[in-house]
Amino acid sequence: MTASTDHLRPLLEKLSLEQKAALVQGADFWTTVPLPEIGLRALTLSDGPAGVRGPRWDEREPSLNLPSGSALAASWDVDLAYRYGAAAASEARRKGVDVVLGPTINLHRSPLGGRHFECLSEDPELTAELGAAYVRGMQENGVAATPKHYVANDSETDRFTVDVEVDERTLREVYLAPFERAVEAGAWSVMSAYNSVDGVTMTENDLLENPLNSEWGFDGVVVSDWTAVRSLDAVAAAQDLAMPGPAPAWADLVDAVHDGRVDEADIDRKVLRILLLAERVGALEGADAVAPAPLDGPAFAKEAAVEGTVLLQNSGVLPLDLAGLTKVAIIGHNAKDARTQGGGSATVLPEKVVSPLDAIRAALPAAEVSYEIGAVVQEGVAEIPLASIENPVTGGPGVRVSFHGADGTELFAEDRRATALVWFGGDAPIGASRTIVLETRYTPAESGEIQLGFAGANPGRIFVDGELVLDDVPVIEGTDLGAAFLNPPSITSAVTVEAGRAVDLRAEFTRESRGALDGALSVTLGIAPERTDPDELIARAAAAASAAEVAVVVVGTNSKVESEGYDRVDLDLPGRQDDLVRAVAATGTPTVVVVNAGSPVVLPWAGEVAAIVQGYFGGQEFGHAIAEVLTGAAEPGGRLPTTWPAALADVPVADVTPVDGRLVYAEGLHIGYRAWLKDDVQPAFPFGHGLGYTTWSWGTAQRHDDTVEVTLANTGEREGKQVVQVYAERADSTVDRPARWLVGFAVVHAEPGRTVTAVVPVPARRLAHWAGEWVVEPGAYTLRVGSSVADLPLSVEWVQA
Ligand code: BGC
């Protein structure tokens, strides 16, 4: 329901044109302009969405790192998504944040999409239900959610300029559907995307007015994606707040009103919406926001990770036989250095991450657990562990960072606890600094040659004990400064070190202007992986597997594969990981593979291993969740929110590269499993698939008004979770339709031997198609019910009058 802003008009009337023009654009990277004259404090916005970073990108102010979007969607659990939003609200308040920039509800149109990990699913219904629950969970705890990016920002290649060509019906039924549901859930804010749709950039696109405002009744604030406001044309469009600010494109807003290029009424409308948002989050005097519910962050992060872990296949080796196991081999780079989140703006800095290696070791106290890296996954430098660096000024662990002006004067200094540093907001005077210097004393744990270096977009020099060892200028590929900034290239030099002998490291970076991102900076002083012969690493892993009763191999992607600002080029696991898994499996030791990736990867050895667990980017408690699932302390709760391909060549919609600036969604409604069904190609694992540790028998399905009631029984020996999925089919459709489409789902839990009833809401609107308005074709529909799009034992007819 659209809220009235009449009561805010008196405040609006107190403001000068200059004040209003300032309020509709940010004050800086993350805040809006305060106007104490009318009792308005600054609003603080922050990424999001898998936890809340806060206005500073700073390891000294850590955040709860929740599982990524694709893992959340794998839970298929609306209640969990609600609590996930609530948890993020609690984090937001702890960090002084009013508006969280999430959830990301673009779709998994192609598994190559670089931010696939951050989005929920390939299916609009699953995305819509979970996205709406996230919004409710967050806002009922007093913090604004910002579903993003409106709309058709489903891949990253040329994301600032790409013009997505998509027909109206597809837009409505597929890409707008999750936003429509988020607005129905009451979203107080929505983020407009960088891209264009059908020729018009989204910050100026009519889609902001219709359907968002006029048809759906959105009464919140359209926040631009960062720097997405490009001209004054966005003022007449329903683009309410230009971020960050002050926005260059709106620099002469006041003059534009005076000379008639802009209508002041358009600015007033934006101001009223911003005031309403401020009132909702408690930023306006006299309005208190709801206080968030208390949160046990790590406990919730672990629960969410377990619920999002998908058991893809299992010969019976899982759960592990705790009593019988005496020797277990754990293998894989990601077992030790797990990736708990994807890269880019979604990054949060957790206080503590639990690795699968540590957690599995702890869960198997009686067994002898060996570890081998097996294959190198990391590309480029990784930060130097805190335990081995000493700040030369404080003597404590960490690094001294100083900022110098063009004349060499020190402008500012800070003591940090990490050598991978990002300034994107915060106190450091980045814009005024010419040189940034990192100083630390590093004590290596082992003797030998290390690949010392830096990652950043600026020229850098590294000195070891005063001697220059590296002086280079990175080559920035592509034009996405965001990508260069958030995932910059690495340059290294070989340096010989001695275990236990400390060396003084000094890194100097010469800052160059970055246009719209001036004032932001990212630098890492770090060490690239050692260059051990890859065959030797695999041989050592195979030997460890041979000596064990079970081998657990954790494979995964790295920060260069899944991040923001670019798409993936293939679906392969990086490095020699496929060879590694094959070599381990060939030893004959039962092999369990845990996949640590936010999006599908090709698993060509699937038929050679005993079990595969897809753990996604499981957040800071990833290790504990994996250990609990492997040992059976927890039931793997996940079901695939996206079809899992056996090979890239099979993927029906793989094209993410614009031609002449245009990306044509030629497949129309048929993305994800809809496209696989249309092409009649078998994936490795279908949409909705996931195993548990018990067995089920499906009973009956009946329709009652707007619900489908399904009975099913747990026929196994353990308590279990099942996700009851309902798909519609329409044999005699007069319009193009997917062969089958998801119309509802519900999670059930049952004790062994118990029969339960799942009540799945399926309103008639789920059968509708868009023909200039929503139309439900009269006639017969078949609703098919089961545990995945490919396993549907029950059905019920629905005759629509
Ligand atoms: C991303 C948004 C993010 C914003 C602020 C943009 O580059 O696309 O998702 O919220 O930056 O960090």
PDB file of N, CA and C and ligand atoms in Angstrom, residues 30 46-48 53 57 101-102 104 115 118 148-149 153 156 159-160 191 194 224-226 345-346 424 482 486 564, ligand 1:
ATOM      1  N   TRP A  30      28.676   6.915   1.043  1.00  0.00           N
ATOM      2  CA  TRP A  30      27.660   6.074   1.688  1.00  0.00           C
ATOM      3  C   TRP A  30      26.590   6.824   2.452  1.00  0.00           C
ATOM      4  N   SER A  46      24.655   0.889   2.942  1.00  0.00           N
ATOM      5  CA  SER A  46      25.820   0.008   2.897  1.00  0.00           C
ATOM      6  C   SER A  46      25.515  -1.303   2.180  1.00  0.00           C
ATOM      7  N   ASP A  47      26.548  -1.864   1.503  1.00  0.00           N
ATOM      8  CA  ASP A  47      26.461  -3.242   0.996  1.00  0.00           C
ATOM      9  C   ASP A  47      26.588  -4.154   2.194  1.00  0.00           C
ATOM     10  N   GLY A  48      26.122  -5.382   2.299  1.00  0.00           N
ATOM     11  CA  GLY A  48      25.166  -6.063   1.520  1.00  0.00           C
ATOM     12  C   GLY A  48      25.705  -6.842   0.280  1.00  0.00           C
ATOM     13  N   ARG A  53      28.580  -4.605   5.409  1.00  0.00           N
ATOM     14  CA  ARG A  53      29.972  -4.178   5.594  1.00  0.00           C
ATOM     15  C   ARG A  53      30.072  -2.966   6.512  1.00  0.00           C
ATOM     16  N   TRP A  57      35.363   0.108   4.943  1.00  0.00           N
ATOM     17  CA  TRP A  57      35.845  -1.208   4.493  1.00  0.00           C
ATOM     18  C   TRP A  57      37.087  -1.457   5.327  1.00  0.00           C
ATOM     19  N   LEU A 101      21.999  -2.374   0.904  1.00  0.00           N
ATOM     20  CA  LEU A 101      21.917  -2.465  -0.556  1.00  0.00           C
ATOM     21  C   LEU A 101      21.777  -3.927  -0.972  1.00  0.00           C
ATOM     22  N   GLY A 102      20.652  -4.484  -0.743  1.00  0.00           N
ATOM     23  CA  GLY A 102      20.357  -5.864  -1.087  1.00  0.00           C
ATOM     24  C   GLY A 102      18.922  -6.151  -0.716  1.00  0.00           C
ATOM     25  N   THR A 104      20.129  -8.980  -3.832  1.00  0.00           N
ATOM     26  CA  THR A 104      20.353  -8.961  -5.275  1.00  0.00           C
ATOM     27  C   THR A 104      19.396  -9.981  -5.889  1.00  0.00           C
ATOM     28  N   ARG A 115      28.173 -12.272 -11.180  1.00  0.00           N
ATOM     29  CA  ARG A 115      27.594 -12.088  -9.844  1.00  0.00           C
ATOM     30  C   ARG A 115      26.507 -13.125  -9.559  1.00  0.00           C
ATOM     31  N   GLU A 118      25.835 -14.003  -6.059  1.00  0.00           N
ATOM     32  CA  GLU A 118      25.157 -12.994  -5.244  1.00  0.00           C
ATOM     33  C   GLU A 118      23.644 -13.035  -5.478  1.00  0.00           C
ATOM     34  N   LYS A 148      17.901  -5.157  -5.701  1.00  0.00           N
ATOM     35  CA  LYS A 148      18.685  -4.583  -6.796  1.00  0.00           C
ATOM     36  C   LYS A 148      18.987  -5.659  -7.819  1.00  0.00           C
ATOM     37  N   HIS A 149      19.367  -5.349  -9.034  1.00  0.00           N
ATOM     38  CA  HIS A 149      19.496  -4.046  -9.655  1.00  0.00           C
ATOM     39  C   HIS A 149      18.393  -3.994 -10.685  1.00  0.00           C
ATOM     40  N   ASN A 153      19.952  -6.680 -15.058  1.00  0.00           N
ATOM     41  CA  ASN A 153      21.399  -6.651 -14.824  1.00  0.00           C
ATOM     42  C   ASN A 153      21.804  -8.079 -14.428  1.00  0.00           C
ATOM     43  N   GLU A 156      27.628  -9.242 -16.320  1.00  0.00           N
ATOM     44  CA  GLU A 156      28.522  -8.128 -15.978  1.00  0.00           C
ATOM     45  C   GLU A 156      29.271  -7.510 -17.164  1.00  0.00           C
ATOM     46  N   ARG A 159      28.854  -3.793 -18.221  1.00  0.00           N
ATOM     47  CA  ARG A 159      27.621  -3.574 -17.428  1.00  0.00           C
ATOM     48  C   ARG A 159      27.174  -2.115 -17.393  1.00  0.00           C
ATOM     49  N   PHE A 160      28.101  -1.171 -17.571  1.00  0.00           N
ATOM     50  CA  PHE A 160      27.684   0.238 -17.496  1.00  0.00           C
ATOM     51  C   PHE A 160      26.928   0.684 -18.744  1.00  0.00           C
ATOM     52  N   MET A 191      17.148  -0.387  -6.000  1.00  0.00           N
ATOM     53  CA  MET A 191      18.293   0.203  -6.702  1.00  0.00           C
ATOM     54  C   MET A 191      18.120   0.070  -8.212  1.00  0.00           C
ATOM     55  N   TYR A 194      22.825  -0.197 -13.741  1.00  0.00           N
ATOM     56  CA  TYR A 194      23.718   0.526 -14.654  1.00  0.00           C
ATOM     57  C   TYR A 194      23.261   0.431 -16.112  1.00  0.00           C
ATOM     58  N   SER A 224      20.203   5.098  -7.047  1.00  0.00           N
ATOM     59  CA  SER A 224      20.928   4.673  -8.252  1.00  0.00           C
ATOM     60  C   SER A 224      22.029   3.699  -7.873  1.00  0.00           C
ATOM     61  N   ASP A 225      22.376   2.802  -8.785  1.00  0.00           N
ATOM     62  CA  ASP A 225      23.625   2.082  -8.566  1.00  0.00           C
ATOM     63  C   ASP A 225      24.740   3.128  -8.599  1.00  0.00           C
ATOM     64  N   TRP A 226      25.880   2.753  -8.017  1.00  0.00           N
ATOM     65  CA  TRP A 226      26.930   3.740  -7.763  1.00  0.00           C
ATOM     66  C   TRP A 226      27.472   4.347  -9.070  1.00  0.00           C
ATOM     67  N   SER A 345      31.589  -5.664  -4.605  1.00  0.00           N
ATOM     68  CA  SER A 345      30.985  -4.784  -3.608  1.00  0.00           C
ATOM     69  C   SER A 345      30.281  -5.557  -2.500  1.00  0.00           C
ATOM     70  N   ALA A 346      29.967  -6.837  -2.748  1.00  0.00           N
ATOM     71  CA  ALA A 346      29.281  -7.632  -1.720  1.00  0.00           C
ATOM     72  C   ALA A 346      30.220  -8.052  -0.585  1.00  0.00           C
ATOM     73  N   PHE A 424      37.071   2.905   0.746  1.00  0.00           N
ATOM     74  CA  PHE A 424      35.891   3.186  -0.064  1.00  0.00           C
ATOM     75  C   PHE A 424      34.957   3.832   0.945  1.00  0.00           C
ATOM     76  N   GLY A 482      35.499  -0.390 -11.649  1.00  0.00           N
ATOM     77  CA  GLY A 482      35.051  -1.113 -10.465  1.00  0.00           C
ATOM     78  C   GLY A 482      35.757  -2.453 -10.362  1.00  0.00           C
ATOM     79  N   LEU A 486      38.203  -3.458  -7.474  1.00  0.00           N
ATOM     80  CA  LEU A 486      37.846  -4.497  -6.508  1.00  0.00           C
ATOM     81  C   LEU A 486      38.594  -5.801  -6.740  1.00  0.00           C
ATOM     82  N   GLU A 564      32.713  -9.262  -9.187  1.00  0.00           N
ATOM     83  CA  GLU A 564      31.896  -8.245  -9.843  1.00  0.00           C
ATOM     84  C   GLU A 564      32.683  -7.554 -10.951  1.00  0.00           C
TER      85      GLU A 564
HETATM   86  C1  BGC B   1      27.283  -2.500  -7.389  1.00  0.00           C
HETATM   87  C2  BGC B   1      26.142  -2.431  -6.382  1.00  0.00           C
HETATM   88  C3  BGC B   1      26.664  -1.909  -5.062  1.00  0.00           C
HETATM   89  C4  BGC B   1      27.319  -0.551  -5.296  1.00  0.00           C
HETATM   90  C5  BGC B   1      27.890   0.059  -4.036  1.00  0.00           C
HETATM   91  C6  BGC B   1      28.025  -1.188  -7.480  1.00  0.00           C
HETATM   92  O1  BGC B   1      29.159  -1.300  -8.268  1.00  0.00           O
HETATM   93  O2  BGC B   1      26.781  -2.865  -8.652  1.00  0.00           O
HETATM   94  O3  BGC B   1      25.571  -3.697  -6.205  1.00  0.00           O
HETATM   95  O4  BGC B   1      25.632  -1.825  -4.125  1.00  0.00           O
HETATM   96  O5  BGC B   1      28.384  -0.707  -6.218  1.00  0.00           O
HETATM   97  O6  BGC B   1      28.994  -0.647  -3.611  1.00  0.00           O
END
